[in-house]
Amino acid sequence: MKTRRVILSVLALLSLPACGGKDSAGESNGAQQGNTAETSAYSKYEQPVTMRIGFKVPDSRLNNGDSNDNNPVSRYLESLSNIKVVHSWEAKGEELYTQKAQLAIDSNDLPDAMVVDRDQLKKLIDSDMIADLTGTFQQYGSTLIKDMYSSTGGEALDDASRSGRLYGLPNVAINADSPMLLWVRQDWLDRLELPAPRTFEDIERIAKAFIEQDPDGNGKRDTFGLSAYKNIVYGTKPHINGLDAVFSAFHAFPTNWIKDSSGAIVYGSITPETKAALAKLAEWYKRGLIDPGFALYKETQEPIISGQSGMFFGPWWMPYYPLSEAVAADTKAEWRAYAAPLDSSGKFIAHMAPVTDRYLVVRKGYEHPEAVVKLLNMFTRLERRRDPNTAEVNKLDDFSAETGIQLRAYYPFDLLIDYSGAIEQHYADVQQALHGKIDPDLLDPDTRLLYDRWLAEEEQPKKNLEGWKATNAYKYGVAVLTTTAIEQVRSVFYGSTPGMAGVWPKLQTLESETFLNIIVGETPVSEFDDFVKDWKRMGGDLITQEVTEIVNSKGVE
């Protein structure tokens, strides 16, 4: 299973006229005709426009003769826009895609549009290789997308800008995606009559019981206490089995640049708090509370899906995956989320991911930069269930239901945009409707779908897995987020510095190996002090100085 920061008046500066082709509003967009700006946002070209892109291939497999660039989703978007999307190259998976995008940049052979990361955006701006989208976005950006960007307080657009000019269309990370919750097999907890976890001691007690007291009742000692991820933390966007929450409870934030108690900028992986968290995890591993084979799994979610794991850390959306797979294999499994562990003063601490980390850019010189904005408008409207073309959307929904393929997998760009507080708002609105305080017919399309699935799931639990996913993610994951006072910690810097070139991969390897070796007992916790010395000597001190200068210079602007 997605991070953020400084305010800019980009929208006020989006005033230059956009270069564009000759448009005419398509009949399917009749609902938008009353608004000139919205007509531009969703209008259809009279003549076909070709757009070459770099495409990230999803894991899903198409059939019936469909292909990555010719499938129900691509055909629908082309019918709306008259934009023919051609894949200049394809790459499967995040790592390979990033490599191919980098190769395109290094060889100065960009497709017309592609999604890039923060460092790649910087290089493209420095090299004057991408279009200034300031005026284009102002003229062609939909009200929906502009509102979503505004929900970040200007941070998303600021992050994609330089000197007040917009060079990329950023994704928007959902605030709810950042906190790591503790997911627990509630049926095991109830069977063993154990209280809900809050503290480190609670987690230890539960893990020990899950290992020793046969919680699944099969007469075998084949269950684990806590699952883990072999790379220990995710650092920015959390996912399955990361141990970030343990570090956060110690006020430790590995892989992130933070300010210490004196106000100095430090790398979170080398702080005394991080050492304390590693000591706790090493103790847990030695006691057998952490799955002893956690570092050996090819896929970290294996013990969860197989029904062996009793607890793991993950964000609110875990019911979508991997818990949907676990429940499909064992319908008796019940999972609940908890805000745990709390810190020593009883607070729940969470590191927040950056507001954005991916950017849709347009090759400088491409004749139709507005076409890129139009496609983004169209598939964002579709994703957020605001598309007025009901019959066509129903066909796409049927395709998704029949194949199990999410429509977003075949959008031309892997760039999702939503309101930063969308998840909490959906939950609040559903609760209002469930308690009769608002009319369900007044809910926005996304929320109404969740409301309908919620009612269906309560009436017939686990009959429809799609309904189970959404209902349980909100009923247990989001419910915890909205009822917990969360102390949020944000990084002060993202990206790279000149000193990182050639050195950073070595420092990352040193860090990950040290952390893993300490936890599994290959090296003592005292080895952490040597790691800190080596990290500083190998370039860490220089990089810290560079980061400090960059952050301080931004504060002066």
Coordinates of C-alpha atoms in Angstrom, one line a residue, residues 121-374:
L121 CA 12.5 17.3 -11.4
K122 CA 15.4 19.4 -10.1
K123 CA 17.8 18.2 -12.8
L124 CA 15.2 18.8 -15.6
I125 CA 14.6 22.4 -14.4
D126 CA 18.3 23.0 -14.1
S127 CA 18.9 21.7 -17.6
D128 CA 15.9 23.7 -19.1
M129 CA 14.4 20.5 -20.5
I130 CA 10.8 20.8 -19.4
A131 CA 8.0 23.2 -20.1
D132 CA 6.9 26.0 -17.8
L133 CA 3.3 25.0 -17.0
T134 CA 2.3 28.1 -15.1
G135 CA -0.1 29.5 -17.7
T136 CA -1.1 26.2 -19.1
F137 CA -2.3 24.9 -15.7
Q138 CA -4.1 28.2 -15.0
Q139 CA -6.0 28.0 -18.3
Y140 CA -6.6 24.2 -18.5
G141 CA -6.5 22.9 -14.9
S142 CA -9.9 21.7 -13.7
T143 CA -11.6 23.2 -10.7
L144 CA -11.4 19.8 -9.0
I145 CA -7.6 19.5 -9.3
K146 CA -7.1 23.1 -8.3
D147 CA -9.2 22.7 -5.2
M148 CA -7.2 19.5 -4.3
Y149 CA -3.9 21.4 -4.6
S150 CA -5.4 24.2 -2.5
S151 CA -6.1 21.7 0.3
T152 CA -2.4 21.4 0.9
G153 CA -2.2 25.2 1.7
G154 CA -0.1 25.8 -1.4
E155 CA 2.6 23.3 -0.5
A156 CA 2.0 20.9 -3.4
L157 CA 2.3 23.5 -6.1
D158 CA 5.2 25.2 -4.3
D159 CA 7.0 21.9 -4.2
A160 CA 6.8 21.7 -8.0
S161 CA 7.8 25.3 -8.6
R162 CA 10.9 27.4 -8.8
S163 CA 11.0 31.2 -8.6
G164 CA 7.2 31.3 -8.8
R165 CA 7.0 29.2 -12.0
L166 CA 5.3 25.8 -12.1
Y167 CA 7.3 23.1 -13.8
G168 CA 5.4 19.9 -12.8
L169 CA 2.0 18.8 -11.8
P170 CA 2.5 17.1 -8.4
N171 CA 0.7 14.2 -6.8
V172 CA -1.0 14.9 -3.4
A173 CA -0.3 12.6 -0.5
I174 CA -3.2 11.9 1.8
N175 CA -2.5 13.0 5.4
A176 CA -4.1 9.8 6.7
D177 CA -1.5 7.7 4.8
S178 CA 1.4 8.7 7.1
P179 CA 0.6 7.3 10.6
M180 CA 1.6 3.6 11.2
L181 CA -1.0 1.8 13.2
L182 CA -0.7 -1.5 15.0
W183 CA -3.0 -4.1 13.3
V184 CA -3.9 -7.0 15.6
R185 CA -5.8 -10.3 15.1
Q186 CA -8.8 -9.4 17.2
D187 CA -10.2 -12.9 17.2
W188 CA -7.0 -14.1 18.8
L189 CA -7.0 -11.3 21.3
D190 CA -10.5 -12.1 22.3
R191 CA -9.9 -15.8 22.4
L192 CA -7.0 -15.3 24.9
E193 CA -8.9 -12.6 26.7
L194 CA -6.2 -10.0 26.3
P195 CA -6.7 -6.2 26.6
A196 CA -6.2 -3.8 23.7
P197 CA -2.6 -2.7 23.2
R198 CA -1.4 0.8 24.0
T199 CA 2.1 0.6 25.5
F200 CA 5.3 -1.3 24.7
E201 CA 4.5 -3.6 27.6
D202 CA 1.1 -4.4 26.2
I203 CA 2.6 -5.3 22.8
E204 CA 5.1 -7.5 24.5
R205 CA 2.5 -9.3 26.5
I206 CA 0.3 -9.9 23.5
A207 CA 3.1 -11.1 21.3
K208 CA 4.2 -13.6 23.9
A209 CA 0.7 -14.9 24.3
F210 CA 0.2 -15.2 20.5
I211 CA 3.4 -17.3 20.3
E212 CA 2.8 -19.6 23.3
Q213 CA -1.0 -20.0 23.8
D214 CA -2.1 -21.4 20.4
P215 CA -4.4 -18.5 19.5
D216 CA -5.6 -20.2 16.3
G217 CA -6.5 -23.3 18.2
N218 CA -4.8 -25.8 15.8
G219 CA -2.8 -27.4 18.6
K220 CA 0.5 -26.3 17.0
R221 CA 3.1 -23.7 17.9
D222 CA 3.1 -22.1 14.5
T223 CA 2.0 -18.5 15.1
F224 CA 4.2 -15.4 15.5
G225 CA 3.8 -12.3 17.6
L226 CA 4.9 -9.3 15.5
S227 CA 5.8 -9.3 11.8
A228 CA 8.6 -7.0 10.5
Y229 CA 10.1 -5.7 7.4
K230 CA 13.7 -6.6 6.6
N231 CA 14.7 -3.0 5.7
I232 CA 13.3 -2.0 9.2
V233 CA 11.7 1.3 8.2
Y234 CA 10.2 2.9 5.2
G235 CA 11.2 6.4 6.3
T236 CA 8.7 8.5 4.3
K237 CA 5.6 6.6 3.0
P238 CA 4.7 3.8 5.3
H239 CA 3.7 0.4 4.1
I240 CA 3.4 -3.2 5.4
N241 CA 5.4 -4.4 8.4
G242 CA 7.6 -1.3 8.7
L243 CA 8.8 -0.6 12.3
D244 CA 8.6 3.1 12.0
A245 CA 6.0 3.3 14.8
V246 CA 8.4 1.8 17.3
F247 CA 11.0 4.4 16.4
S248 CA 8.5 7.3 16.5
A249 CA 7.4 6.3 20.1
F250 CA 11.1 6.9 21.0
H251 CA 11.0 10.2 19.1
A252 CA 13.4 8.7 16.6
F253 CA 12.9 9.3 12.9
P254 CA 15.4 7.2 10.8
T255 CA 16.1 8.3 7.2
N256 CA 14.6 11.7 7.8
W257 CA 16.2 15.1 8.4
I258 CA 14.8 16.6 11.6
K259 CA 15.6 19.3 14.2
D260 CA 16.9 18.1 17.6
S261 CA 16.0 19.7 20.9
S262 CA 18.6 22.4 20.4
G263 CA 17.2 23.3 17.0
A264 CA 20.1 21.9 15.0
I265 CA 19.3 19.9 11.9
V266 CA 20.4 16.3 12.2
Y267 CA 19.9 13.0 10.3
G268 CA 17.4 11.0 12.2
S269 CA 19.2 7.7 11.8
I270 CA 22.2 8.7 14.0
T271 CA 20.4 10.1 17.1
P272 CA 20.5 8.6 20.6
E273 CA 16.7 8.1 20.3
T274 CA 17.3 5.8 17.3
K275 CA 19.8 3.8 19.3
A276 CA 17.3 3.3 22.1
A277 CA 14.6 2.1 19.6
L278 CA 17.1 -0.4 18.1
A279 CA 17.9 -1.7 21.6
K280 CA 14.2 -2.3 22.2
L281 CA 13.8 -4.1 18.9
A282 CA 16.9 -6.2 19.6
E283 CA 15.4 -7.2 22.9
W284 CA 12.1 -8.2 21.3
Y285 CA 13.9 -10.3 18.7
K286 CA 16.0 -12.0 21.3
R287 CA 12.9 -12.9 23.2
G288 CA 11.3 -14.2 20.1
L289 CA 8.5 -11.6 20.0
I290 CA 9.4 -10.6 16.5
D291 CA 9.0 -13.3 13.7
P292 CA 12.5 -14.9 13.7
G293 CA 12.4 -15.3 9.9
F294 CA 11.3 -11.8 9.1
A295 CA 14.5 -11.0 7.2
L296 CA 14.2 -14.0 4.9
Y297 CA 10.8 -13.5 3.3
K298 CA 10.8 -12.7 -0.4
E299 CA 7.6 -10.7 0.2
T300 CA 7.1 -9.2 3.6
Q301 CA 3.4 -9.8 3.8
E302 CA 3.7 -13.6 3.5
P303 CA 3.1 -14.5 7.2
I304 CA 0.1 -12.1 7.3
I305 CA -1.6 -13.7 4.4
S306 CA -0.8 -17.2 5.6
G307 CA -2.4 -16.6 8.9
Q308 CA 0.7 -17.0 11.0
S309 CA 1.2 -13.3 12.1
G310 CA -0.8 -11.9 15.0
M311 CA 0.4 -8.3 14.8
F312 CA 2.0 -6.0 12.3
F313 CA 2.4 -2.2 11.7
G314 CA 0.8 -0.6 8.7
P315 CA -1.3 2.4 7.5
W316 CA -5.1 2.7 7.7
W317 CA -5.6 1.0 4.3
M318 CA -4.3 -2.4 5.2
P319 CA -7.7 -4.1 4.7
Y320 CA -7.4 -3.4 1.0
Y321 CA -4.1 -5.3 1.0
P322 CA -2.8 -7.6 2.5
L323 CA -5.7 -8.2 4.9
S324 CA -8.1 -8.8 2.1
E325 CA -5.9 -11.8 1.0
A326 CA -5.6 -13.0 4.6
V327 CA -9.4 -12.9 5.2
A328 CA -10.1 -14.5 1.8
A329 CA -7.9 -17.4 3.0
D330 CA -9.5 -17.5 6.5
T331 CA -12.9 -15.9 6.8
K332 CA -12.8 -16.3 10.6
A333 CA -9.9 -13.8 10.8
E334 CA -10.8 -10.5 12.4
W335 CA -8.3 -7.6 12.3
R336 CA -8.4 -4.3 14.3
A337 CA -6.2 -1.3 14.3
Y338 CA -4.7 0.5 17.4
A339 CA -2.7 3.6 17.9
A340 CA 0.2 1.9 19.6
P341 CA 2.8 2.1 21.0
L342 CA 2.4 5.4 22.8
D343 CA 5.5 7.3 23.9
S344 CA 6.7 7.5 27.6
S345 CA 4.2 10.4 28.2
G346 CA 1.3 8.6 26.7
K347 CA 1.3 10.5 23.3
F348 CA 0.9 8.9 19.9
I349 CA 3.7 10.2 17.6
A350 CA 3.7 9.9 13.8
H351 CA 6.1 11.0 11.2
M352 CA 4.3 12.7 8.3
A353 CA 5.3 11.9 4.7
P354 CA 6.0 14.7 2.3
V355 CA 3.0 16.4 0.7
T356 CA 4.2 15.3 -2.7
D357 CA 7.0 13.2 -4.2
R358 CA 6.1 12.7 -7.9
Y359 CA 5.6 15.2 -10.6
L360 CA 4.1 15.0 -14.1
V361 CA 6.4 17.0 -16.4
V362 CA 6.1 18.0 -20.1
R363 CA 9.0 18.0 -22.5
K364 CA 10.0 21.5 -23.5
G365 CA 8.9 22.1 -27.1
Y366 CA 6.0 19.7 -27.0
E367 CA 3.2 21.3 -29.1
H368 CA 0.3 20.5 -26.8
P369 CA 1.3 20.8 -23.1
E370 CA -2.4 21.5 -22.4
A371 CA -3.2 17.9 -23.5
V372 CA -1.2 16.6 -20.6
V373 CA -3.3 18.7 -18.2
K374 CA -6.5 17.6 -19.9

